[in-house]
CSV table of C-alpha atoms in Angstrom, one decimal:
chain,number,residue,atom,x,y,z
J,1,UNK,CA,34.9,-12.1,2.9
J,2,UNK,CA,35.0,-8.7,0.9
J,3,UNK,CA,35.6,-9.3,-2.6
J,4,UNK,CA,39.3,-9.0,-4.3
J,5,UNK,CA,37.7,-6.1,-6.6
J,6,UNK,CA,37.0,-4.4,-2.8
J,7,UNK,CA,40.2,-5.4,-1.3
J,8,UNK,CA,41.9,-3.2,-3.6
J,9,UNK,CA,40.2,0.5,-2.6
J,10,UNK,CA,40.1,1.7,0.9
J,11,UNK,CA,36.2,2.5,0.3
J,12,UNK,CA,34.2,0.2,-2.0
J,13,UNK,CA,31.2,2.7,-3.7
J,14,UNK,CA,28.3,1.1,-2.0
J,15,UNK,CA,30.0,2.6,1.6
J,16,UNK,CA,29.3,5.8,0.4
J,17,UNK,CA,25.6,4.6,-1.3
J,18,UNK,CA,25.0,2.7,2.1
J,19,UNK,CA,25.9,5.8,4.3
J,20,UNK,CA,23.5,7.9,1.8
J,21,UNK,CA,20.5,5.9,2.1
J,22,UNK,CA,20.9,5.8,6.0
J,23,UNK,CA,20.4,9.7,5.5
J,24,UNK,CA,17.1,9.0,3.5
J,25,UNK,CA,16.0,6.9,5.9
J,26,UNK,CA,16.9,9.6,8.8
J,27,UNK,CA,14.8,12.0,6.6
J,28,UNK,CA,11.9,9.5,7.0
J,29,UNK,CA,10.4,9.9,10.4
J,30,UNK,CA,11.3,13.5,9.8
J,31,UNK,CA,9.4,13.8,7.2
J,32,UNK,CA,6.4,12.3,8.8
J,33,UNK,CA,6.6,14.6,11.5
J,34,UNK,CA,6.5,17.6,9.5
J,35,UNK,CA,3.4,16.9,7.6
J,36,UNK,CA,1.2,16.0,11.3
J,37,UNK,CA,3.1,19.7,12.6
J,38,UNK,CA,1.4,21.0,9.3
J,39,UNK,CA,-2.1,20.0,9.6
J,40,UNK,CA,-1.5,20.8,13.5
J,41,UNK,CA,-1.1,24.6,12.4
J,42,UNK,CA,2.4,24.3,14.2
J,43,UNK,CA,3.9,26.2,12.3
J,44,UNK,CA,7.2,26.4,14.8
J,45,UNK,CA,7.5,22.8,14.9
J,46,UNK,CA,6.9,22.0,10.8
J,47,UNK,CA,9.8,24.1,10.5
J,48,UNK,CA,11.8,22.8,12.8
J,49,UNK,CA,11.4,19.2,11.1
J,50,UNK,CA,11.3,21.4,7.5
J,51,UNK,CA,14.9,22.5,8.6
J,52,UNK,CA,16.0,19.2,10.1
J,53,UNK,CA,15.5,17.4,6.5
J,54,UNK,CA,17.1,20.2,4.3
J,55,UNK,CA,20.4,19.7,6.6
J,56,UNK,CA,20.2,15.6,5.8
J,57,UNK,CA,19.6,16.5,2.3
J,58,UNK,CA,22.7,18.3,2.5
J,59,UNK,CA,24.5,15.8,4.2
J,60,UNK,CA,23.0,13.5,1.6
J,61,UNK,CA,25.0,15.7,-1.3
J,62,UNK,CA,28.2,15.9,0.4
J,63,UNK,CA,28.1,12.3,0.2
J,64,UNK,CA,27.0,12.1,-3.5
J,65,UNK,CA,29.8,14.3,-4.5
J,66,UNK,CA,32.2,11.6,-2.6
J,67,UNK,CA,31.2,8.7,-4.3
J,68,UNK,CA,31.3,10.2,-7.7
J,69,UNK,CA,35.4,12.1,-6.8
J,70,UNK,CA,36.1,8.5,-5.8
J,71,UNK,CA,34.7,6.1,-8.3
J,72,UNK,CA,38.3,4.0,-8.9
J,73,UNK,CA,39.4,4.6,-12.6
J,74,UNK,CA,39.8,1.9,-15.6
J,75,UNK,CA,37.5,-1.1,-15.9
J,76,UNK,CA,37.8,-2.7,-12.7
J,77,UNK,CA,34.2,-1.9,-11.2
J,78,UNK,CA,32.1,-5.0,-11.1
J,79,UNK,CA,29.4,-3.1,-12.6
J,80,UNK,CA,28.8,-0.9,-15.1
J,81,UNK,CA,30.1,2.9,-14.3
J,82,UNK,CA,27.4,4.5,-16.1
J,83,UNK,CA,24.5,2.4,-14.0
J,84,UNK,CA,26.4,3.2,-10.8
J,85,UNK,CA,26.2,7.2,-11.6
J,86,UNK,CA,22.7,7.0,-12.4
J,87,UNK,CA,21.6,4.8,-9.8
J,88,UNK,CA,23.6,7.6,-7.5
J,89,UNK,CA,21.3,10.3,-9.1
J,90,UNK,CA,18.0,8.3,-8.6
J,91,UNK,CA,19.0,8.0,-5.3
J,92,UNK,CA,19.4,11.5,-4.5
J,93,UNK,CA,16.9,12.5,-5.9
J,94,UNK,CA,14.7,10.7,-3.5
J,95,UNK,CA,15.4,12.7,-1.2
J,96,UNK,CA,15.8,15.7,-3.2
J,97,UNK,CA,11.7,15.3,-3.8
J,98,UNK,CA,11.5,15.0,-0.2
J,99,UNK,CA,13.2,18.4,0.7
J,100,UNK,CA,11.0,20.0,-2.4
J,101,UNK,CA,7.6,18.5,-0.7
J,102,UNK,CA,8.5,20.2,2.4
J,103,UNK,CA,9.6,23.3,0.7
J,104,UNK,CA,6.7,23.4,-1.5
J,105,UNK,CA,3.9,22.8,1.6
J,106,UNK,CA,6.2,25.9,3.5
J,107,UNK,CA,5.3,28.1,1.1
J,108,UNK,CA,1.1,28.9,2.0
J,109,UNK,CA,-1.0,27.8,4.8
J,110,UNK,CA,-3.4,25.9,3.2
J,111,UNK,CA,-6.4,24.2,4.8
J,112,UNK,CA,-7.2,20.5,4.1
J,113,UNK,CA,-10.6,19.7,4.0
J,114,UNK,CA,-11.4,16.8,6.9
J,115,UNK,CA,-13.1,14.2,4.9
J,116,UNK,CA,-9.0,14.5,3.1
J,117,UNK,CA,-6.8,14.4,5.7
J,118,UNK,CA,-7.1,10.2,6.1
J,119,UNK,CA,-5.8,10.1,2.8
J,120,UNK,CA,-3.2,12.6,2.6
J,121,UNK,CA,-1.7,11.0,5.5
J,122,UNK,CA,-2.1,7.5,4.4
J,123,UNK,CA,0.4,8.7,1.2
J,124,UNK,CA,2.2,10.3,3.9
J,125,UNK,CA,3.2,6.9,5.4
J,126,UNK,CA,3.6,5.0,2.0
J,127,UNK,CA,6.1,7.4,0.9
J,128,UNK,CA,7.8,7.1,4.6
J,129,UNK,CA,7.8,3.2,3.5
J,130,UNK,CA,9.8,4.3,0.5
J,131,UNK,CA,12.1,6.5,2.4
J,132,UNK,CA,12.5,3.5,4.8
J,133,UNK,CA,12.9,0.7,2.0
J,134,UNK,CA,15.8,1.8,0.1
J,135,UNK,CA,18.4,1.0,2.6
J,136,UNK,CA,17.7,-2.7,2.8
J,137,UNK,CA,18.0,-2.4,-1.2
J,138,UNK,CA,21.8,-1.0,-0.4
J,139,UNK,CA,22.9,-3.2,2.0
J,140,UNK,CA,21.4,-6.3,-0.3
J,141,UNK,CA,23.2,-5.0,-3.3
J,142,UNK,CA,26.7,-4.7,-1.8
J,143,UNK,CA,26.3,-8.0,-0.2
J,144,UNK,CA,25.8,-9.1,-3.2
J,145,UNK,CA,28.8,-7.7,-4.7
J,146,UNK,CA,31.2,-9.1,-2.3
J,147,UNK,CA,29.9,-12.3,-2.7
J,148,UNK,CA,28.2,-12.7,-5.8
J,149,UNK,CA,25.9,-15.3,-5.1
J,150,UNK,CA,22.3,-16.5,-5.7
J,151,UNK,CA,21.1,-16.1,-2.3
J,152,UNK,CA,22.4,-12.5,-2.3
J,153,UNK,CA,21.3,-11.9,-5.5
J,154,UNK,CA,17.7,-12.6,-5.1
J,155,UNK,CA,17.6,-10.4,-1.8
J,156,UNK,CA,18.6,-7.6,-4.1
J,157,UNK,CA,15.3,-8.5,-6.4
J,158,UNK,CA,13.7,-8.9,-3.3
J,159,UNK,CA,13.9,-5.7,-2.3
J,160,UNK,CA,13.5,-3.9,-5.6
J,161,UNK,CA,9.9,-5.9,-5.6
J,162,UNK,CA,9.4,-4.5,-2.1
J,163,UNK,CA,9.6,-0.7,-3.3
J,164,UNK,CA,7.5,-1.7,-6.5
J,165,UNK,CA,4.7,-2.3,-4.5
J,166,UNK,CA,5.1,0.7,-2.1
J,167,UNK,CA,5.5,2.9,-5.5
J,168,UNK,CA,2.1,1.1,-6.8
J,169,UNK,CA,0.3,1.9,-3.5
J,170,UNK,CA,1.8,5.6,-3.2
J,171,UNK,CA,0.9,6.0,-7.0
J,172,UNK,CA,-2.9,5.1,-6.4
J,173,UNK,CA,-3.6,7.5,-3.1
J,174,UNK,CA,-2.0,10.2,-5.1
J,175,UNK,CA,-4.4,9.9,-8.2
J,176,UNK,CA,-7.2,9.8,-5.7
J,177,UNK,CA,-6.3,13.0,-4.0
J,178,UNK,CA,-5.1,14.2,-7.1
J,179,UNK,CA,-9.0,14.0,-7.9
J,180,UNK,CA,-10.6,14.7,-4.9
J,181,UNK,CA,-8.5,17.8,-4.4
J,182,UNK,CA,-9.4,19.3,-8.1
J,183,UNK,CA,-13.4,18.6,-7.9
J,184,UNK,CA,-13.4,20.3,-4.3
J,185,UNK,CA,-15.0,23.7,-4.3
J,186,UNK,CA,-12.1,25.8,-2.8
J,187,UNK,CA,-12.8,29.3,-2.0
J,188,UNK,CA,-9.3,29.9,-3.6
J,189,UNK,CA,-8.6,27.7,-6.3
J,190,UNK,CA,-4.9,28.3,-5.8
J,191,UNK,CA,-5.6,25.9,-2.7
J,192,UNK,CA,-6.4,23.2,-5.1
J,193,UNK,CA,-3.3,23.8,-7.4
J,194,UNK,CA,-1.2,24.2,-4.0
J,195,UNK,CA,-2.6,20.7,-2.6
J,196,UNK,CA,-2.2,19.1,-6.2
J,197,UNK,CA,1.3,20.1,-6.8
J,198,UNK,CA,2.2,19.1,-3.2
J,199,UNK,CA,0.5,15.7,-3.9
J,200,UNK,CA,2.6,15.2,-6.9
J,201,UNK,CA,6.1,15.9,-5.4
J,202,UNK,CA,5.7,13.6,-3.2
J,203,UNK,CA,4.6,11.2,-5.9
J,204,UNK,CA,8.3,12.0,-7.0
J,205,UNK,CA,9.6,10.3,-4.3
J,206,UNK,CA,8.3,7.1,-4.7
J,207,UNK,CA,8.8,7.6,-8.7
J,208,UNK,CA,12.7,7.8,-8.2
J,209,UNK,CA,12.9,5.5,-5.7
J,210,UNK,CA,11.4,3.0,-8.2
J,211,UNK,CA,13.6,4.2,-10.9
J,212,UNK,CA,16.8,3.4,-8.5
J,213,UNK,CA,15.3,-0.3,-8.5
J,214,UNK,CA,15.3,-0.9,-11.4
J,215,UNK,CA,18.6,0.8,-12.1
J,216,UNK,CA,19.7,-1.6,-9.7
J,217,UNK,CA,17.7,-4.8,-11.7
J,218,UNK,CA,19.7,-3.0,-14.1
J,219,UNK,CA,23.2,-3.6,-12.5
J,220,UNK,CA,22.9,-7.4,-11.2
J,221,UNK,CA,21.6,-8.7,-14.4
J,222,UNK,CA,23.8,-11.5,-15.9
């Protein structure tokens, strides 16, 4: 039963947040996809996948810009207004830093050293965890307000624990390449700052997804 603060609006705001994170995790396999056409020197194909995730992410704004024009007025939300708008933003920008990875590894054909390309995709698939992880945090939370109840409740902190740990284990790869890629002797050194840089946005997108948690912590305290 949806709750009498829901009955009153044709759209409650977690039908718009639920329909954006089913675009982040659309952007996921994507995602994955284009890194393997990059080290495959595919160069047709990474842009294909490249493209493929810049339309979701622009799917994923036309959305944003819905929830925000709709937000009902006065004080009827069952949660704050301000944690709602930032959680939004923390959630888009997931998959904002997702569209700047891509972007950013478009922009030079750089060569990853073998003995690195375990690694690179390993971080690869923790941040496709991420990508994958925050729709179950969605569908928990407005399950949660509907109902407001224990069970639902701890789902919701369930999940947020759930992309804690993927953050921890995307965080930990990246300082290791992070490392790895500055104490290897490059011909160019802009390789190393290329492979750094790329490293660290898609760090981002485990940061913000993390962030989003615990705006979400955030939003079910009592």
């Amino acid at each position: 039963m949806r709750s009498a603060f829901f009955s009153i609006f044709r759209k409650s705001p977690f039908e718009g947040l639920l329909r954006h994170a089913e675009i982040i995790r659309e952007a996921a396999p994507l995602f994955r996809m284009a890194f393997i056409a990059y080290l495959d020197e595919s160069r047709s194909d990474f842009e294909k996948y490249q493209n493929k995730v810049t339309m979701l992410e622009s799917e994923g704004d036309a959305v944003k810009r819905n929830i925000r024009g709709h937000l009902p007025r006065g004080i009827l939300l069952p949660m704050d207004k301000f944690q709602l708008l930032w959680y939004l933003r923390e959630q888009d920008k997931i998959l904002d830093s997702a569209q700047d990875s891509l972007h950013w590894l478009s922009y030079r054909n750089t060569h990853i050293p073998d003995e690195y390309v375990d690694d690179l995709l390993l971080m690869v698939d923790k941040i496709t965890s991420v990508l994958k992880s925050i729709h179950p945090l969605v569908a928990a939370a407005e399950s949660y307000f509907q109902s407001f109840s224990e069970n639902h409740r701890a789902m919701v902190k369930s999940a947020i624990k759930q992309i804690r740990e993927y953050e921890f284990e995307s965080d930990q790869v990246e300082r290791k390449l992070i490392a790895d890629f500055l104490n290897y002797p490059f011909d160019n050194p802009t390789s190393a700052f290329h492979l750094v840089r790329l490293v660290e946005y898609m760090g981002d997108i485990s940061n913000h997804a993390q962030n989003a948690g615990d705006m979400m912590r955030a939003m079910i305290a009592r």
